[in-house]
mmCIF file of C-alpha atoms in Angstrom:
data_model
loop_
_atom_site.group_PDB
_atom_site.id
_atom_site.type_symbol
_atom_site.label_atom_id
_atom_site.label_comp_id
_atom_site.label_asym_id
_atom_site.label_seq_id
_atom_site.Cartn_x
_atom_site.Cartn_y
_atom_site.Cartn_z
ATOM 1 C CA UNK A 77 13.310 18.777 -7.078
ATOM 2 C CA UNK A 78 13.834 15.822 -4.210
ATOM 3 C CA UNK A 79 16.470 13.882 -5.347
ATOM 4 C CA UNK A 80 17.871 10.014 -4.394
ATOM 5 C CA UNK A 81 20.664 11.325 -2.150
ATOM 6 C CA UNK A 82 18.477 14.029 -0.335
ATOM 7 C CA UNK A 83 15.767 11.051 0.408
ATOM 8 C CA UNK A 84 19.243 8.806 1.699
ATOM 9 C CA UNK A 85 18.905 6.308 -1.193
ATOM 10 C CA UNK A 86 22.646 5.123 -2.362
ATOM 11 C CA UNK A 87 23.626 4.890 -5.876
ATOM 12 C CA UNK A 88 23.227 1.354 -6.133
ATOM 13 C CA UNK A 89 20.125 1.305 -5.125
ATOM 14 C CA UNK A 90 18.995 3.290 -7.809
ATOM 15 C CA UNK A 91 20.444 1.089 -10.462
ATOM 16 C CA UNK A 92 18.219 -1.730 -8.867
ATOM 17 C CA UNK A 93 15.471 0.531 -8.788
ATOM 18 C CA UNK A 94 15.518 1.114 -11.977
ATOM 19 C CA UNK A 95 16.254 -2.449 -13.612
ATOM 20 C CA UNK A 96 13.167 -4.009 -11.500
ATOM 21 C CA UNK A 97 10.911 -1.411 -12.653
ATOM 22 C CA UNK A 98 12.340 0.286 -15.684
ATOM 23 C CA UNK A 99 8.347 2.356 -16.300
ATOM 24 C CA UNK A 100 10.277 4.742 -13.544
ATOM 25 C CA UNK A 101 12.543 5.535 -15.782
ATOM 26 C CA UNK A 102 9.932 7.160 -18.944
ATOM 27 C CA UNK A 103 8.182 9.666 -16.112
ATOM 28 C CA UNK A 104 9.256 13.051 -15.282
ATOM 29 C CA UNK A 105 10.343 13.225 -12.084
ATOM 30 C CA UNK A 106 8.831 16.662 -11.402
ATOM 31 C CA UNK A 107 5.342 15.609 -12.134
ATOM 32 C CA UNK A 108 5.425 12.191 -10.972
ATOM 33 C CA UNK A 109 7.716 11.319 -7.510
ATOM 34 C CA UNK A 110 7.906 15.135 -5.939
ATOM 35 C CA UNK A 111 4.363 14.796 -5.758
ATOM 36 C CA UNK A 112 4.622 11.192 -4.404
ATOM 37 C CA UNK A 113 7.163 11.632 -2.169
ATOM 38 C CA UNK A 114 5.558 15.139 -0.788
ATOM 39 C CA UNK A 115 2.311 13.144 -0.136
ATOM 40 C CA UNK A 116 4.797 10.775 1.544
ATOM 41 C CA UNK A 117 5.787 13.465 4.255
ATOM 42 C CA UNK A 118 2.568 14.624 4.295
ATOM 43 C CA UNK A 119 1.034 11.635 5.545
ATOM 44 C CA UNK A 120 3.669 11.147 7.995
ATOM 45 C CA UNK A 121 6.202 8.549 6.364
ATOM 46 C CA UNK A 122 9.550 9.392 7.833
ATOM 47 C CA UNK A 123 12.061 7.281 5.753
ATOM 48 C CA UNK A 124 10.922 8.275 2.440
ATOM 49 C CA UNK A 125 13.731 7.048 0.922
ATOM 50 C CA UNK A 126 13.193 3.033 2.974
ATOM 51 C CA UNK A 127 9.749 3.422 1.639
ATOM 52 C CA UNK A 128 10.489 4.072 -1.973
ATOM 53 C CA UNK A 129 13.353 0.860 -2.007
ATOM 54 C CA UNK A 130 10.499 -1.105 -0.461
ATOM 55 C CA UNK A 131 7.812 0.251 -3.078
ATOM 56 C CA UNK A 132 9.588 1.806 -5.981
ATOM 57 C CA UNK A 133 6.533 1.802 -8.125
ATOM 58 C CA UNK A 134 5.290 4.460 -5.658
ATOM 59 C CA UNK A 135 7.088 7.304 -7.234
ATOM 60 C CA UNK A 136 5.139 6.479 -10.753
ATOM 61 C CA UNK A 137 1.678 6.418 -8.640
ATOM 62 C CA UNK A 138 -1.020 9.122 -9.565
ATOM 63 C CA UNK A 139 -1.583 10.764 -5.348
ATOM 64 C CA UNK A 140 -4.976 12.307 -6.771
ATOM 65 C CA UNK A 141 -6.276 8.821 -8.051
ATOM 66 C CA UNK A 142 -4.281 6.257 -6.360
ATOM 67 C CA UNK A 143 -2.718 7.353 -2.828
ATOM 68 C CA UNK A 144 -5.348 10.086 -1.659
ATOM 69 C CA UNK A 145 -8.478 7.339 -1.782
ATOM 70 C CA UNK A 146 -5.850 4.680 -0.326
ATOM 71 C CA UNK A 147 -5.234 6.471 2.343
ATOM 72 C CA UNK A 148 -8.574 7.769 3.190
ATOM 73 C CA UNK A 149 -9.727 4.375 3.137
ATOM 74 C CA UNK A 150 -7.206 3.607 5.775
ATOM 75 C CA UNK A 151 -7.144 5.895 8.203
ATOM 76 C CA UNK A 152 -10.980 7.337 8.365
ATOM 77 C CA UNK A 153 -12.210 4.028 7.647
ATOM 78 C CA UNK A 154 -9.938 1.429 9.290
ATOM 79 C CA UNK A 155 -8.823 3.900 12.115
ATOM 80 C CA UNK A 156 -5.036 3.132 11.040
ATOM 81 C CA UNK A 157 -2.445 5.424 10.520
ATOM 82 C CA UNK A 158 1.154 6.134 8.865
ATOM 83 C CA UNK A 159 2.715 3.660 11.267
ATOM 84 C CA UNK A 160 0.897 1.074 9.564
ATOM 85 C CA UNK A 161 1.473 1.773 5.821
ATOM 86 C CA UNK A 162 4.932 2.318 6.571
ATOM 87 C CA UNK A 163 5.140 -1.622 7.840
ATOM 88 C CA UNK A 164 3.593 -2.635 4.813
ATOM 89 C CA UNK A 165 4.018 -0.169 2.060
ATOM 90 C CA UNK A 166 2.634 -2.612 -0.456
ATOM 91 C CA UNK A 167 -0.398 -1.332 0.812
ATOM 92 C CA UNK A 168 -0.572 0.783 -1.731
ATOM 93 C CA UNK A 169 0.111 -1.163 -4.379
ATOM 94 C CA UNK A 170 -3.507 -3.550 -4.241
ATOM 95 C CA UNK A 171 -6.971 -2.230 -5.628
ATOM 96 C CA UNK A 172 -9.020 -0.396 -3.381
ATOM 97 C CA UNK A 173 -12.569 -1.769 -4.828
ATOM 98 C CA UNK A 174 -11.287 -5.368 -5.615
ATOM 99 C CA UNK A 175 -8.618 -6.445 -2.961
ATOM 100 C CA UNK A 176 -8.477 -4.139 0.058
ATOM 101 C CA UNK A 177 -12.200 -2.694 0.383
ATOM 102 C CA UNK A 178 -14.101 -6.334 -0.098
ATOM 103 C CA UNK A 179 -11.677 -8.104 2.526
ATOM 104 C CA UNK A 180 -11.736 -5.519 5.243
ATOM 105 C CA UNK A 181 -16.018 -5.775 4.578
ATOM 106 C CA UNK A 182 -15.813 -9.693 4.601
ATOM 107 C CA UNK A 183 -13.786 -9.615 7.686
ATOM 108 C CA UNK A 184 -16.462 -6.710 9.701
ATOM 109 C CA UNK A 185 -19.358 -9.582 8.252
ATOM 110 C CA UNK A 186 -17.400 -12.426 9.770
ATOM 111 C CA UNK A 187 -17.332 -10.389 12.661
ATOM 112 C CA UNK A 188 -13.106 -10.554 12.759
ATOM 113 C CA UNK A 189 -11.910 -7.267 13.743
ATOM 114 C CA UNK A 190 -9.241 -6.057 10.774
ATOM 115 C CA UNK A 191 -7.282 -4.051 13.367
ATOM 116 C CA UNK A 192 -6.641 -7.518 15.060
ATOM 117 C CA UNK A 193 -4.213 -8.430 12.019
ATOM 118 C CA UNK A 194 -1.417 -6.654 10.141
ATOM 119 C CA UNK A 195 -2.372 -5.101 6.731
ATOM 120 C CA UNK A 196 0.256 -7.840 5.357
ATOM 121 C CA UNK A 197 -1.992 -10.849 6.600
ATOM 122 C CA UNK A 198 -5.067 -9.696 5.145
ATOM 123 C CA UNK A 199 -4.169 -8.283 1.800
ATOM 124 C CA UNK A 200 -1.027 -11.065 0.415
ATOM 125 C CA UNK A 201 -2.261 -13.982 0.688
ATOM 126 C CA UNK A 202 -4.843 -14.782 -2.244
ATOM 127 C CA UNK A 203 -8.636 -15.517 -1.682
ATOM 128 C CA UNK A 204 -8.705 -18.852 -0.075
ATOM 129 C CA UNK A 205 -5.880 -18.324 1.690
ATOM 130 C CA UNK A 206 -7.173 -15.496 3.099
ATOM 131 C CA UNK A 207 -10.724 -17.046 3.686
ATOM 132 C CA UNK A 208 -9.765 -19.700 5.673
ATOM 133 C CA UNK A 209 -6.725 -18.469 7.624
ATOM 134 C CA UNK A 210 -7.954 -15.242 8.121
ATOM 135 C CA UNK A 211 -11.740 -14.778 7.420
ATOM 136 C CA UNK A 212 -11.791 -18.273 9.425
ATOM 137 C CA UNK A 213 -14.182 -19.683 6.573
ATOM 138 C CA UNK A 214 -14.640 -21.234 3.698
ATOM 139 C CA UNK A 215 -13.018 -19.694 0.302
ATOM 140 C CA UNK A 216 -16.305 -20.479 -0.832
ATOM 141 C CA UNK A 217 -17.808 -18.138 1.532
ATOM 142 C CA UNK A 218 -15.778 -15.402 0.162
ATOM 143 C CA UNK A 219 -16.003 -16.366 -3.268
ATOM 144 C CA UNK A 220 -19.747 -15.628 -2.991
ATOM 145 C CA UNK A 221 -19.429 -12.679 -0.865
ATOM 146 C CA UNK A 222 -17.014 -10.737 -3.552
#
């Protein structure tokens, strides 16, 4: 079993771990975060334990359903790699078909190359936000593309 201490989070961080997001608490940890944090290591993350504090819903994340197509997406189709999810592990946290898929294919049709911004710029900001800063169009535009 991986435990808090062996991935280098403190005490304290735990308790605020678990009082943002008490769901963690309800899931066993051998089914649910050894297989998240394994497909952590796996994928190349090397400060498991500054990932989790920066995602804690992670750990409760299915890796066959959730993480696996996530991070096929990102690294055979948008060439990027555990460097990147590691800057923004929130990554893994938006939908694949309704955030991150349309707005990587709406910036290819715009012809904006997605590798020219950070995974942070194109998936926080919300639709027209993203349309116009990003995209460089109207949120119109996007609005009728998705």
């Amino acid at each position: 079993m991986i435990t808090c201490s062996r991935l280098g989070i403190e005490r304290q961080a735990v308790a605020k771990i678990c009082r943002a997001f008490p769901s963690l608490l309800g899931l066993d940890p051998n089914e649910h975060f050894d297989k998240s944090v394994t497909f952590l290591m796996d994928i190349g993350v090397s400060n498991i334990g500054r990932f989790v504090q920066r995602l804690p819903p992670v750990l409760g994340y299915d890796v066959e359903t959730i993480l696996e197509p996530k991070w096929r997406y990102l690294r055979e189709d948008l060439g990027l790699s555990a460097y990147d999810v590691t800057r923004f592990p929130a990554y893994f946290s938006y939908p694949l078909d309704k955030v991150i898929m349309p707005r990587m294919a709406f910036l290819d049709q715009c012809n904006r190359r997605s590798s020219r911004w950070s995974l942070n710029l194109i998936l926080t900001p919300g639709d027209a936000s993203f349309a116009e800063k990003v995209a460089g169009t109207k949120k119109e535009v996007y609005g009728s593309f998705k």
